[in-house]
Each structure stands twice: as C-alpha cells, then as structure tokens.
PDB file of C-alpha atoms in Angstrom:
ATOM      1  CA  MET A   1      -0.106   0.021  -0.020  1.00 37.00           C
ATOM      2  CA  LYS A   2       2.847   2.268   0.762  1.00 40.00           C
ATOM      3  CA  ARG A   3       4.394   1.736  -2.698  1.00 38.00           C
ATOM      4  CA  ILE A   4       1.034   2.337  -4.122  1.00 33.00           C
ATOM      5  CA  TYR A   5       0.521   5.583  -2.289  1.00 36.00           C
ATOM      6  CA  PHE A   6       4.130   6.911  -3.257  1.00 38.00           C
ATOM      7  CA  PHE A   7       3.482   6.011  -6.925  1.00 33.00           C
ATOM      8  CA  ILE A   8       0.345   7.899  -6.965  1.00 35.00           C
ATOM      9  CA  VAL A   9       2.091  10.996  -5.236  1.00 38.00           C
ATOM     10  CA  ALA A  10       4.955  10.592  -7.869  1.00 38.00           C
ATOM     11  CA  ILE A  11       2.610  10.463 -10.799  1.00 36.00           C
ATOM     12  CA  SER A  12       0.748  13.476  -9.278  1.00 39.00           C
ATOM     13  CA  ALA A  13       3.839  15.413  -8.778  1.00 39.00           C
ATOM     14  CA  CYS A  14       4.983  14.566 -12.423  1.00 41.00           C
ATOM     15  CA  ALA A  15       1.695  15.563 -13.876  1.00 39.00           C
ATOM     16  CA  SER A  16       1.967  18.852 -11.659  1.00 38.00           C
ATOM     17  CA  VAL A  17       5.435  19.517 -13.167  1.00 38.00           C
ATOM     18  CA  ALA A  18       3.818  19.261 -16.852  1.00 40.00           C
ATOM     19  CA  ARG A  19       1.040  21.303 -16.114  1.00 39.00           C
ATOM     20  CA  ALA A  20       3.201  24.035 -14.269  1.00 36.00           C
ATOM     21  CA  GLN A  21       5.185  24.212 -17.416  1.00 41.00           C
ATOM     22  CA  THR A  22       1.981  25.353 -19.392  1.00 52.00           C
ATOM     23  CA  ASP A  23      -0.215  26.319 -16.392  1.00 60.00           C
ATOM     24  CA  ASP A  24      -2.968  26.024 -18.963  1.00 78.00           C
ATOM     25  CA  ALA A  25      -6.462  24.219 -18.460  1.00 83.00           C
ATOM     26  CA  MET A  26      -6.907  21.419 -20.925  1.00 85.00           C
ATOM     27  CA  LEU A  27     -10.311  22.082 -22.744  1.00 93.00           C
ATOM     28  CA  SER A  28     -12.033  19.830 -25.013  1.00 95.00           C
ATOM     29  CA  GLN A  29     -14.473  22.486 -26.100  1.00 96.00           C
ATOM     30  CA  TYR A  30     -11.539  24.966 -27.133  1.00 96.00           C
ATOM     31  CA  PHE A  31     -13.748  26.244 -30.058  1.00 95.00           C
ATOM     32  CA  ALA A  32     -15.943  27.783 -27.581  1.00 94.00           C
ATOM     33  CA  ALA A  33     -13.234  29.583 -25.489  1.00 93.00           C
ATOM     34  CA  LEU A  34     -10.957  30.919 -28.362  1.00 95.00           C
ATOM     35  CA  ASN A  35     -10.068  34.052 -26.547  1.00 94.00           C
ATOM     36  CA  TYR A  36      -8.733  31.901 -23.573  1.00 95.00           C
ATOM     37  CA  TYR A  37      -5.874  30.859 -25.824  1.00 96.00           C
ATOM     38  CA  ASN A  38      -5.736  34.113 -28.048  1.00 97.00           C
ATOM     39  CA  PRO A  39      -6.836  37.747 -27.009  1.00 97.00           C
ATOM     40  CA  ALA A  40      -7.078  38.627 -30.525  1.00 97.00           C
ATOM     41  CA  TYR A  41     -10.309  36.718 -30.942  1.00 96.00           C
ATOM     42  CA  ALA A  42     -12.034  39.272 -28.479  1.00 96.00           C
ATOM     43  CA  GLY A  43     -14.938  40.799 -30.240  1.00 94.00           C
ATOM     44  CA  LYS A  44     -14.502  38.677 -33.284  1.00 93.00           C
ATOM     45  CA  SER A  45     -18.276  37.481 -33.442  1.00 89.00           C
ATOM     46  CA  GLY A  46     -19.607  41.046 -33.358  1.00 89.00           C
ATOM     47  CA  GLU A  47     -21.783  40.044 -30.331  1.00 92.00           C
ATOM     48  CA  LEU A  48     -21.772  40.376 -26.534  1.00 95.00           C
ATOM     49  CA  ASN A  49     -20.543  36.949 -25.639  1.00 96.00           C
ATOM     50  CA  THR A  50     -20.537  35.385 -21.996  1.00 96.00           C
ATOM     51  CA  MET A  51     -19.391  31.797 -21.431  1.00 97.00           C
ATOM     52  CA  ALA A  52     -18.838  29.316 -18.457  1.00 97.00           C
ATOM     53  CA  LEU A  53     -17.143  26.052 -18.768  1.00 97.00           C
ATOM     54  CA  TYR A  54     -16.727  23.332 -16.163  1.00 97.00           C
ATOM     55  CA  ARG A  55     -14.310  20.308 -16.682  1.00 96.00           C
ATOM     56  CA  MET A  56     -14.120  17.171 -14.590  1.00 93.00           C
ATOM     57  CA  GLN A  57     -10.936  15.303 -15.677  1.00 89.00           C
ATOM     58  CA  TRP A  58      -9.859  11.728 -15.275  1.00 85.00           C
ATOM     59  CA  LEU A  59     -12.985  10.545 -13.210  1.00 85.00           C
ATOM     60  CA  GLY A  60     -11.874   7.863 -10.801  1.00 79.00           C
ATOM     61  CA  VAL A  61      -8.611   9.050 -10.008  1.00 80.00           C
ATOM     62  CA  THR A  62      -7.969  10.773  -6.597  1.00 77.00           C
ATOM     63  CA  ASN A  63      -7.410  14.645  -6.695  1.00 79.00           C
ATOM     64  CA  ALA A  64      -7.874  14.537 -10.407  1.00 85.00           C
ATOM     65  CA  PRO A  65      -7.940  18.073 -12.134  1.00 88.00           C
ATOM     66  CA  ARG A  66     -10.993  20.153 -12.141  1.00 92.00           C
ATOM     67  CA  SER A  67     -11.107  23.485 -14.120  1.00 94.00           C
ATOM     68  CA  ILE A  68     -13.576  26.259 -14.278  1.00 96.00           C
ATOM     69  CA  CYS A  69     -13.311  28.944 -17.160  1.00 97.00           C
ATOM     70  CA  VAL A  70     -15.316  31.874 -17.371  1.00 97.00           C
ATOM     71  CA  ALA A  71     -15.030  34.493 -20.139  1.00 97.00           C
ATOM     72  CA  ALA A  72     -16.662  37.363 -21.654  1.00 97.00           C
ATOM     73  CA  ASP A  73     -16.005  39.584 -24.894  1.00 96.00           C
ATOM     74  CA  MET A  74     -17.538  42.088 -27.073  1.00 96.00           C
ATOM     75  CA  PRO A  75     -16.687  44.435 -29.955  1.00 95.00           C
ATOM     76  CA  TRP A  76     -15.926  48.115 -29.276  1.00 91.00           C
ATOM     77  CA  LYS A  77     -15.925  50.742 -31.844  1.00 87.00           C
ATOM     78  CA  TYR A  78     -13.934  54.213 -31.134  1.00 85.00           C
ATOM     79  CA  GLY A  79     -14.431  56.474 -34.008  1.00 83.00           C
ATOM     80  CA  LYS A  80     -13.734  54.382 -37.140  1.00 83.00           C
ATOM     81  CA  ILE A  81     -11.398  52.054 -35.312  1.00 88.00           C
ATOM     82  CA  GLN A  82     -12.794  48.479 -34.810  1.00 91.00           C
ATOM     83  CA  GLN A  83     -11.747  46.773 -31.608  1.00 95.00           C
ATOM     84  CA  GLY A  84     -12.664  44.372 -29.081  1.00 96.00           C
ATOM     85  CA  ILE A  85     -12.446  43.805 -25.364  1.00 97.00           C
ATOM     86  CA  GLY A  86     -12.860  40.874 -23.049  1.00 97.00           C
ATOM     87  CA  ILE A  87     -11.994  39.381 -19.697  1.00 97.00           C
ATOM     88  CA  VAL A  88     -11.055  35.654 -18.864  1.00 97.00           C
ATOM     89  CA  VAL A  89     -10.920  34.105 -15.389  1.00 97.00           C
ATOM     90  CA  VAL A  90      -9.663  30.466 -14.992  1.00 96.00           C
ATOM     91  CA  SER A  91      -9.479  28.307 -11.997  1.00 95.00           C
ATOM     92  CA  ASP A  92      -7.386  24.957 -12.243  1.00 92.00           C
ATOM     93  CA  LYS A  93      -6.805  22.370  -9.653  1.00 90.00           C
ATOM     94  CA  LEU A  94      -4.584  19.277  -9.630  1.00 86.00           C
ATOM     95  CA  GLY A  95      -3.953  17.376  -6.787  1.00 82.00           C
ATOM     96  CA  LEU A  96      -2.162  19.719  -4.221  1.00 83.00           C
ATOM     97  CA  ASP A  97      -1.779  22.504  -6.810  1.00 87.00           C
ATOM     98  CA  GLU A  98      -4.192  25.287  -7.419  1.00 90.00           C
ATOM     99  CA  ASN A  99      -3.877  27.935 -10.084  1.00 92.00           C
ATOM    100  CA  LEU A 100      -6.117  30.968 -10.484  1.00 94.00           C
ATOM    101  CA  SER A 101      -5.580  33.308 -13.461  1.00 95.00           C
ATOM    102  CA  ALA A 102      -7.595  36.474 -14.389  1.00 96.00           C
ATOM    103  CA  GLY A 103      -6.872  38.849 -17.357  1.00 97.00           C
ATOM    104  CA  VAL A 104      -8.246  41.771 -19.220  1.00 98.00           C
ATOM    105  CA  GLN A 105      -8.173  41.561 -23.011  1.00 98.00           C
ATOM    106  CA  TYR A 106      -7.849  44.278 -25.857  1.00 97.00           C
ATOM    107  CA  ALA A 107      -7.849  43.544 -29.554  1.00 97.00           C
ATOM    108  CA  TYR A 108      -7.344  45.918 -32.372  1.00 97.00           C
ATOM    109  CA  LYS A 109      -9.125  44.834 -35.838  1.00 96.00           C
ATOM    110  CA  ARG A 110      -8.464  45.916 -39.389  1.00 94.00           C
ATOM    111  CA  LYS A 111      -9.894  44.866 -42.765  1.00 94.00           C
ATOM    112  CA  LEU A 112      -7.092  43.146 -44.760  1.00 94.00           C
ATOM    113  CA  GLY A 113      -8.033  41.635 -48.258  1.00 93.00           C
ATOM    114  CA  LYS A 114     -11.150  39.626 -47.931  1.00 92.00           C
ATOM    115  CA  GLY A 115     -10.979  39.231 -44.239  1.00 95.00           C
ATOM    116  CA  THR A 116     -10.145  40.808 -40.888  1.00 95.00           C
ATOM    117  CA  LEU A 117      -6.669  40.969 -39.131  1.00 97.00           C
ATOM    118  CA  GLY A 118      -6.929  41.146 -35.232  1.00 97.00           C
ATOM    119  CA  ILE A 119      -3.866  41.866 -33.093  1.00 97.00           C
ATOM    120  CA  GLY A 120      -4.718  41.181 -29.201  1.00 98.00           C
ATOM    121  CA  LEU A 121      -3.131  41.702 -25.936  1.00 98.00           C
ATOM    122  CA  GLN A 122      -4.039  40.251 -22.340  1.00 98.00           C
ATOM    123  CA  ALA A 123      -2.681  41.549 -19.034  1.00 97.00           C
ATOM    124  CA  GLY A 124      -3.413  39.967 -15.750  1.00 96.00           C
ATOM    125  CA  ILE A 125      -2.165  37.985 -12.870  1.00 95.00           C
ATOM    126  CA  LEU A 126      -1.568  34.279 -12.099  1.00 94.00           C
ATOM    127  CA  ASN A 127      -1.824  32.975  -8.525  1.00 93.00           C
ATOM    128  CA  LYS A 128      -0.408  29.542  -7.561  1.00 91.00           C
ATOM    129  CA  VAL A 129      -1.369  27.807  -4.344  1.00 90.00           C
ATOM    130  CA  PHE A 130       0.304  24.447  -3.037  1.00 85.00           C
ATOM    131  CA  ARG A 131      -1.573  22.962  -0.068  1.00 80.00           C
ATOM    132  CA  GLY A 132       1.347  21.430   1.696  1.00 74.00           C
ATOM    133  CA  ASP A 133      -0.814  20.997   4.723  1.00 71.00           C
ATOM    134  CA  SER A 134      -3.103  18.517   2.847  1.00 68.00           C
ATOM    135  CA  ILE A 135      -0.069  16.008   2.318  1.00 70.00           C
ATOM    136  CA  ASN A 136      -0.605  12.587   3.919  1.00 65.00           C
ATOM    137  CA  ILE A 137       2.369  10.756   4.877  1.00 64.00           C
ATOM    138  CA  PRO A 138       1.668   7.240   6.234  1.00 61.00           C
ATOM    139  CA  SER A 139       3.121   6.377   9.425  1.00 61.00           C
ATOM    140  CA  GLY A 140       6.418   4.266   9.377  1.00 57.00           C
ATOM    141  CA  SER A 141       7.373   5.600   6.068  1.00 55.00           C
ATOM    142  CA  GLU A 142      11.053   5.018   5.004  1.00 55.00           C
ATOM    143  CA  ILE A 143      10.831   7.029   2.022  1.00 58.00           C
ATOM    144  CA  VAL A 144       9.453  10.420   3.275  1.00 56.00           C
ATOM    145  CA  THR A 145       9.559  11.446   6.838  1.00 54.00           C
ATOM    146  CA  PRO A 146       7.343  14.392   8.395  1.00 54.00           C
ATOM    147  CA  ASP A 147      10.402  16.360   9.192  1.00 58.00           C
ATOM    148  CA  ASP A 148      11.748  16.195   5.647  1.00 58.00           C
ATOM    149  CA  GLU A 149      12.701  19.926   4.833  1.00 60.00           C
ATOM    150  CA  ALA A 150      12.501  19.253   1.060  1.00 60.00           C
ATOM    151  CA  LEU A 151       8.713  18.486   1.644  1.00 67.00           C
ATOM    152  CA  PRO A 152       6.445  21.707   2.302  1.00 67.00           C
ATOM    153  CA  GLN A 153       3.825  20.875   4.847  1.00 68.00           C
ATOM    154  CA  THR A 154       2.054  24.436   5.074  1.00 77.00           C
ATOM    155  CA  GLU A 155       0.049  26.120   2.433  1.00 79.00           C
ATOM    156  CA  LEU A 156       2.180  28.095   0.174  1.00 86.00           C
ATOM    157  CA  ASP A 157       1.065  30.535  -2.392  1.00 87.00           C
ATOM    158  CA  ALA A 158       2.640  33.179  -4.751  1.00 91.00           C
ATOM    159  CA  MET A 159       1.405  35.539  -7.322  1.00 92.00           C
ATOM    160  CA  GLY A 160       2.870  36.859 -10.672  1.00 92.00           C
ATOM    161  CA  ILE A 161       2.175  39.348 -13.517  1.00 94.00           C
ATOM    162  CA  ASP A 162       0.912  37.228 -16.527  1.00 95.00           C
ATOM    163  CA  MET A 163       0.580  38.531 -20.322  1.00 96.00           C
ATOM    164  CA  THR A 164      -0.782  36.849 -23.441  1.00 97.00           C
ATOM    165  CA  ALA A 165      -0.529  38.241 -26.952  1.00 98.00           C
ATOM    166  CA  GLY A 166      -1.875  36.966 -30.334  1.00 97.00           C
ATOM    167  CA  ILE A 167      -2.784  37.489 -33.761  1.00 98.00           C
ATOM    168  CA  MET A 168      -5.532  36.160 -35.918  1.00 97.00           C
ATOM    169  CA  TYR A 169      -7.103  36.584 -39.450  1.00 98.00           C
ATOM    170  CA  TYR A 170     -10.732  35.548 -40.060  1.00 96.00           C
ATOM    171  CA  GLY A 171     -13.396  35.886 -42.645  1.00 94.00           C
ATOM    172  CA  ASP A 172     -17.221  34.827 -42.897  1.00 91.00           C
ATOM    173  CA  ARG A 173     -16.296  30.998 -42.882  1.00 93.00           C
ATOM    174  CA  TYR A 174     -12.855  30.700 -41.607  1.00 96.00           C
ATOM    175  CA  PHE A 175     -10.379  31.760 -38.843  1.00 97.00           C
ATOM    176  CA  VAL A 176      -6.515  31.014 -38.139  1.00 97.00           C
ATOM    177  CA  GLY A 177      -4.742  32.542 -35.079  1.00 97.00           C
ATOM    178  CA  ILE A 178      -1.315  32.136 -33.335  1.00 98.00           C
ATOM    179  CA  GLY A 179      -1.204  33.024 -29.526  1.00 97.00           C
ATOM    180  CA  SER A 180       1.467  32.915 -26.864  1.00 96.00           C
ATOM    181  CA  ALA A 181       0.804  32.695 -23.017  1.00 95.00           C
ATOM    182  CA  HIS A 182       3.121  33.491 -20.171  1.00 94.00           C
ATOM    183  CA  LEU A 183       5.163  36.186 -22.001  1.00 94.00           C
ATOM    184  CA  THR A 184       6.757  37.267 -18.912  1.00 90.00           C
ATOM    185  CA  ALA A 185       7.581  33.567 -17.906  1.00 91.00           C
ATOM    186  CA  PRO A 186       7.252  34.581 -14.165  1.00 88.00           C
ATOM    187  CA  THR A 187       9.263  32.672 -11.448  1.00 88.00           C
ATOM    188  CA  LEU A 188       6.715  32.342  -8.440  1.00 88.00           C
ATOM    189  CA  ASN A 189       8.558  31.897  -5.071  1.00 86.00           C
ATOM    190  CA  LEU A 190       6.158  29.855  -2.831  1.00 82.00           C
ATOM    191  CA  ASP A 191       9.020  30.125  -0.025  1.00 79.00           C
ATOM    192  CA  GLU A 192      12.632  30.162   0.359  1.00 76.00           C
ATOM    193  CA  ASN A 193      12.946  26.493  -0.829  1.00 75.00           C
ATOM    194  CA  THR A 194      10.124  26.309  -3.448  1.00 78.00           C
ATOM    195  CA  GLU A 195       9.710  28.114  -6.610  1.00 82.00           C
ATOM    196  CA  ARG A 196       7.797  27.346  -9.932  1.00 85.00           C
ATOM    197  CA  LYS A 197       9.065  28.699 -13.193  1.00 87.00           C
ATOM    198  CA  ILE A 198       6.154  29.181 -15.674  1.00 90.00           C
ATOM    199  CA  GLU A 199       7.227  28.538 -19.177  1.00 91.00           C
ATOM    200  CA  ARG A 200       5.844  30.337 -22.235  1.00 94.00           C
ATOM    201  CA  THR A 201       3.513  28.292 -24.364  1.00 95.00           C
ATOM    202  CA  TYR A 202       2.386  28.764 -27.924  1.00 96.00           C
ATOM    203  CA  ASN A 203      -0.803  27.831 -29.671  1.00 97.00           C
ATOM    204  CA  LEU A 204      -2.383  27.556 -33.115  1.00 97.00           C
ATOM    205  CA  THR A 205      -6.104  27.578 -33.731  1.00 97.00           C
ATOM    206  CA  ALA A 206      -7.897  27.294 -36.999  1.00 97.00           C
ATOM    207  CA  GLY A 207     -11.437  26.343 -38.051  1.00 97.00           C
ATOM    208  CA  TYR A 208     -13.624  26.308 -41.257  1.00 96.00           C
ATOM    209  CA  ASN A 209     -17.491  26.233 -41.702  1.00 95.00           C
ATOM    210  CA  MET A 210     -18.203  24.119 -44.726  1.00 94.00           C
ATOM    211  CA  GLN A 211     -21.769  24.329 -46.121  1.00 89.00           C
ATOM    212  CA  LEU A 212     -22.837  21.074 -47.445  1.00 90.00           C
ATOM    213  CA  LYS A 213     -25.146  20.353 -50.386  1.00 88.00           C
ATOM    214  CA  ASN A 214     -27.864  19.803 -47.697  1.00 88.00           C
ATOM    215  CA  THR A 215     -28.655  23.418 -46.866  1.00 87.00           C
ATOM    216  CA  LEU A 216     -29.578  22.300 -43.399  1.00 93.00           C
ATOM    217  CA  LEU A 217     -26.144  20.735 -42.709  1.00 94.00           C
ATOM    218  CA  GLU A 218     -22.945  22.544 -42.050  1.00 96.00           C
ATOM    219  CA  LEU A 219     -19.590  20.815 -41.270  1.00 96.00           C
ATOM    220  CA  GLN A 220     -17.141  22.789 -38.918  1.00 96.00           C
ATOM    221  CA  PRO A 221     -13.536  21.227 -38.783  1.00 97.00           C
ATOM    222  CA  SER A 222     -11.113  22.881 -36.230  1.00 97.00           C
ATOM    223  CA  VAL A 223      -7.705  22.337 -34.906  1.00 97.00           C
ATOM    224  CA  LEU A 224      -5.894  23.369 -31.665  1.00 97.00           C
ATOM    225  CA  VAL A 225      -2.203  23.044 -31.302  1.00 96.00           C
ATOM    226  CA  LEU A 226      -0.325  23.548 -28.024  1.00 95.00           C
ATOM    227  CA  THR A 227       3.482  23.612 -27.345  1.00 94.00           C
ATOM    228  CA  ASN A 228       6.171  24.742 -24.817  1.00 92.00           C
ATOM    229  CA  LEU A 229       8.895  24.024 -27.560  1.00 90.00           C
ATOM    230  CA  GLN A 230       9.346  20.757 -25.367  1.00 90.00           C
ATOM    231  CA  MET A 231       6.155  19.089 -25.849  1.00 91.00           C
ATOM    232  CA  VAL A 232       3.325  19.330 -28.208  1.00 92.00           C
ATOM    233  CA  SER A 233      -0.219  18.318 -28.183  1.00 93.00           C
ATOM    234  CA  ALA A 234      -2.769  18.543 -31.126  1.00 95.00           C
ATOM    235  CA  ASP A 235      -6.675  18.495 -30.971  1.00 96.00           C
ATOM    236  CA  VAL A 236      -8.526  17.860 -34.292  1.00 97.00           C
ATOM    237  CA  THR A 237     -12.168  18.118 -34.193  1.00 97.00           C
ATOM    238  CA  ALA A 238     -15.002  17.513 -36.623  1.00 97.00           C
ATOM    239  CA  ARG A 239     -18.500  18.821 -35.895  1.00 97.00           C
ATOM    240  CA  ALA A 240     -21.915  18.766 -37.947  1.00 97.00           C
ATOM    241  CA  VAL A 241     -24.397  21.550 -37.255  1.00 96.00           C
ATOM    242  CA  TYR A 242     -27.919  20.887 -38.086  1.00 95.00           C
ATOM    243  CA  ASN A 243     -30.276  23.876 -38.986  1.00 93.00           C
ATOM    244  CA  LYS A 244     -27.831  26.021 -37.081  1.00 90.00           C
ATOM    245  CA  MET A 245     -29.320  24.556 -33.961  1.00 95.00           C
ATOM    246  CA  TYR A 246     -27.988  21.143 -33.225  1.00 96.00           C
ATOM    247  CA  ASN A 247     -24.472  20.104 -33.433  1.00 96.00           C
ATOM    248  CA  GLY A 248     -22.396  16.908 -32.472  1.00 97.00           C
ATOM    249  CA  GLY A 249     -19.147  15.590 -33.677  1.00 97.00           C
ATOM    250  CA  LEU A 250     -15.874  13.589 -32.858  1.00 97.00           C
ATOM    251  CA  GLY A 251     -12.448  14.887 -31.769  1.00 97.00           C
ATOM    252  CA  LEU A 252      -8.888  13.362 -31.268  1.00 96.00           C
ATOM    253  CA  ARG A 253      -6.009  14.474 -29.132  1.00 95.00           C
ATOM    254  CA  ILE A 254      -2.581  13.527 -30.546  1.00 93.00           C
ATOM    255  CA  SER A 255       0.775  13.918 -28.670  1.00 87.00           C
ATOM    256  CA  ASP A 256       3.939  14.802 -30.457  1.00 81.00           C
ATOM    257  CA  ASN A 257       4.933  11.154 -30.904  1.00 82.00           C
ATOM    258  CA  GLY A 258       2.148  10.694 -33.003  1.00 83.00           C
ATOM    259  CA  LYS A 259       0.169   8.511 -30.606  1.00 88.00           C
ATOM    260  CA  LEU A 260      -3.479   8.988 -29.957  1.00 91.00           C
ATOM    261  CA  ASN A 261      -4.035  10.195 -26.466  1.00 90.00           C
ATOM    262  CA  SER A 262      -7.890  10.540 -26.207  1.00 93.00           C
ATOM    263  CA  ALA A 263     -11.094  10.449 -28.262  1.00 95.00           C
ATOM    264  CA  THR A 264     -13.746  13.040 -27.618  1.00 97.00           C
ATOM    265  CA  LEU A 265     -17.619  13.060 -28.384  1.00 97.00           C
ATOM    266  CA  TYR A 266     -19.144  16.427 -28.644  1.00 98.00           C
ATOM    267  CA  LEU A 267     -22.907  17.270 -28.463  1.00 97.00           C
ATOM    268  CA  GLY A 268     -24.505  20.816 -28.447  1.00 97.00           C
ATOM    269  CA  ALA A 269     -27.409  23.064 -29.049  1.00 97.00           C
ATOM    270  CA  PHE A 270     -28.049  26.674 -29.912  1.00 94.00           C
ATOM    271  CA  ILE A 271     -31.471  27.940 -28.706  1.00 90.00           C
ATOM    272  CA  LYS A 272     -32.592  31.590 -28.448  1.00 88.00           C
ATOM    273  CA  GLY A 273     -29.072  33.094 -27.793  1.00 89.00           C
ATOM    274  CA  PHE A 274     -27.904  30.229 -25.359  1.00 95.00           C
ATOM    275  CA  ARG A 275     -25.348  27.797 -26.713  1.00 96.00           C
ATOM    276  CA  VAL A 276     -24.968  24.513 -24.468  1.00 97.00           C
ATOM    277  CA  GLY A 277     -22.303  22.047 -25.035  1.00 97.00           C
ATOM    278  CA  TYR A 278     -21.182  18.664 -23.594  1.00 98.00           C
ATOM    279  CA  ALA A 279     -17.945  16.818 -24.284  1.00 97.00           C
ATOM    280  CA  PHE A 280     -16.901  13.217 -23.061  1.00 96.00           C
ATOM    281  CA  GLU A 281     -13.188  12.559 -23.646  1.00 95.00           C
ATOM    282  CA  PHE A 282     -12.289   8.827 -23.479  1.00 93.00           C
ATOM    283  CA  PRO A 283      -8.516   8.182 -22.818  1.00 90.00           C
ATOM    284  CA  THR A 284      -6.885   5.726 -25.335  1.00 88.00           C
ATOM    285  CA  SER A 285      -3.452   5.788 -23.530  1.00 75.00           C
ATOM    286  CA  ALA A 286      -2.510   2.578 -21.552  1.00 65.00           C
ATOM    287  CA  MET A 287      -0.984   5.037 -18.926  1.00 62.00           C
ATOM    288  CA  ASN A 288      -4.341   6.510 -18.148  1.00 64.00           C
ATOM    289  CA  ALA A 289      -6.540   4.294 -16.191  1.00 64.00           C
ATOM    290  CA  SER A 290      -9.300   6.802 -15.715  1.00 74.00           C
ATOM    291  CA  ALA A 291     -13.066   6.481 -16.531  1.00 81.00           C
ATOM    292  CA  GLY A 292     -12.606   9.698 -18.901  1.00 88.00           C
ATOM    293  CA  SER A 293     -13.425  13.365 -18.644  1.00 93.00           C
ATOM    294  CA  HIS A 294     -16.540  15.359 -18.767  1.00 95.00           C
ATOM    295  CA  GLU A 295     -16.837  18.765 -19.812  1.00 97.00           C
ATOM    296  CA  PHE A 296     -19.833  21.161 -19.717  1.00 97.00           C
ATOM    297  CA  ALA A 297     -20.150  24.774 -21.433  1.00 97.00           C
ATOM    298  CA  VAL A 298     -22.967  27.282 -21.590  1.00 97.00           C
ATOM    299  CA  SER A 299     -22.633  30.607 -23.260  1.00 96.00           C
ATOM    300  CA  TYR A 300     -25.161  33.503 -24.241  1.00 96.00           C
ATOM    301  CA  HIS A 301     -24.824  35.577 -27.201  1.00 93.00           C
ATOM    302  CA  LEU A 302     -26.525  38.973 -27.509  1.00 93.00           C
ATOM    303  CA  LYS A 303     -26.591  40.805 -30.848  1.00 88.00           C
ATOM    304  CA  LEU A 304     -25.581  44.382 -30.796  1.00 83.00           C
ATOM    305  CA  ASN A 305     -27.238  46.770 -33.016  1.00 71.00           C
ATOM    306  CA  ASN A 306     -25.026  49.826 -33.437  1.00 55.00           C
ATOM    307  CA  ARG A 307     -26.826  51.058 -36.600  1.00 49.00           C
ATOM    308  CA  LYS A 308     -27.277  54.928 -36.665  1.00 48.00           C
ATOM    309  CA  GLY A 309     -31.025  56.191 -36.467  1.00 43.00           C
ATOM    310  CA  LEU A 310     -32.448  53.458 -34.285  1.00 44.00           C
ATOM    311  CA  LYS A 311     -31.744  54.997 -31.038  1.00 49.00           C
ATOM    312  CA  ASN A 312     -34.926  56.890 -30.476  1.00 49.00           C
ATOM    313  CA  LYS A 313     -36.940  54.935 -33.288  1.00 48.00           C
ATOM    314  CA  HIS A 314     -40.459  54.220 -32.657  1.00 47.00           C
ATOM    315  CA  LYS A 315     -43.914  53.556 -34.148  1.00 48.00           C
ATOM    316  CA  SER A 316     -47.138  55.416 -33.567  1.00 47.00           C
ATOM    317  CA  ILE A 317     -49.486  53.834 -31.228  1.00 46.00           C
ATOM    318  CA  ARG A 318     -52.091  54.206 -33.967  1.00 47.00           C
ATOM    319  CA  ILE A 319     -50.387  51.504 -36.149  1.00 45.00           C
ATOM    320  CA  LEU A 320     -49.101  49.127 -33.367  1.00 45.00           C
TER     321      LEU A 320
END
C-alpha cells in the first residue's frame, strides 16, 4: 500500500510539473473559448458573448484535475477603429496544486483583403497555491518523513504578472490564429525553498465552416495545437451542425510522438441566444486508467445593433 501511495504521489508530482510548465487548463471545447488561448479573438463575433465552462478530468482518479473557465468579450468601436475587449478567469486544480488566473483583453482589428486581421493583448495575474498542509504521509514511512525539509507541509502561495498576446485572421467562414501565453515567464517563489517557473506556451487555432449540399447541414472542422517547445499536443475536431441549432461530432487528441491520447464525443445546441455543449473525452493511452473526462459549457450571445438612426426609433400607437 505504501508503494502504491508513493506511486500515486509521484505521478501527481510529475503531472503537476507538466502542468506547471504550461499552467493552461486542458479544454476539449476549445472552439467555445478561443479568446482563452488568444486575446485577438475578443470581439470577433460582433456580439456580446459570455461563457462558463466546467471540466471534470480523469474520473475515478483521486485529486484529479478540475477546471473552471469564465469569459466574456464584445466588439468596441472608437471612431472608425474596430476593436474588441474581453475578460477571462480560469481556476485550475490538480492534486495539491491550485492555479487562478485572471486577465483583461484588448484587440485591434483592421480589414485586410477579404478578411479581418486582429492583434490582441491580455494583461493579468497568475496565482499559484500549493496545499502542503494536505499531504498525507503514512506512519512508518521510510521514503518520506514528516520532518523532511524538502517537503512543504504548510499552504504556500505566490502571485505574478501574466501576459498573453496573439494575432488572428478571419473571414465569414474561416479563422486562423497564433497566440503565446505567459510572455513574462514569471518565477513564483512559494517560499525560500520552493519556486515554480512558468514557461511560455504557444498555440495555433484554426477552423472552417463548410456548407454541404444539404442546406440544413454544415461541417465545422477545427484544430488546436499547443506547445511549450518541449512537448506538443494537437486536438483535431470535426462537428456537424444541423439547421444552425444542433451539433455533434468527434475529436482526437494527438501527442508529439504521433500517438493518440484520447477521443472526444461532442454534443450541443443553440437555442434563443443560449449555446450549451457537452464533451466526453475517453482516454486511449495505456498510462491513463481513468473513466474519462466530462466537460460542460454554456454561453449566451447577444446581438449588438449599432446602426445609426435606431436609438430613438418608435412607431405610432395608431399603427401598433
């Protein structure tokens, strides 16, 4: 039992190190939270968008990751300049590690050819907590002892400035963007013996809306590639949309060695401004013995009408 316990602790520590290198939540429904990866997407849709996402990862594994992402964005026009603004807050828990990040976004947009070019910047904070006071060391352990100075046994936390930047280009039916998170690459000093280096990460997002012969059907392939220049992960997704209301599809997550890590089933609906989505991610790697991951997302989209002449427009009560 002791060996099993320390094996679980070691695996959690390795996972914590890997996640600390990116400090990015793993989202199956990345296409619903594009401005989380790239602030240039803020204001892209021309609507006021609010989104909340909850992810339960690796069901059946003790202290498995749990992620919450809340975001909002909208277009903003100043004179003739098209812009976008947004906000993103993410809470991510893995074992004894907890990350909380929050940032505000600005995007400058300009017509270029048949599409629009966007350049975005996000500024915010990243707070990391390590709950050393929750470490459970079995009595009689010969590997780790309670008085081991290398093992923090109190709650530690540290905060740093976090920056994200990106560019994107989009048209009526396509988008492509490149972003970079943790530009400042902060080193968070939890205490005099413990520090966490937050590495820069880079991502590529792209998608296309393909109208099929059946006018009620639309195919929406998309891709997300994440890397910290040491490891690479790619999500490839294909969703079909029926009558602009219901959608479903499949996705694959592939590692840098070309192996399939997981397969994802997507279901969703868009009704009266609300968009709901569900994703079930099933692990295919032999190293992952969990029962899969569940992810729920809900968003609200409000059309903004800025046309002139409508501010005080009304009808006579005689013809209502």
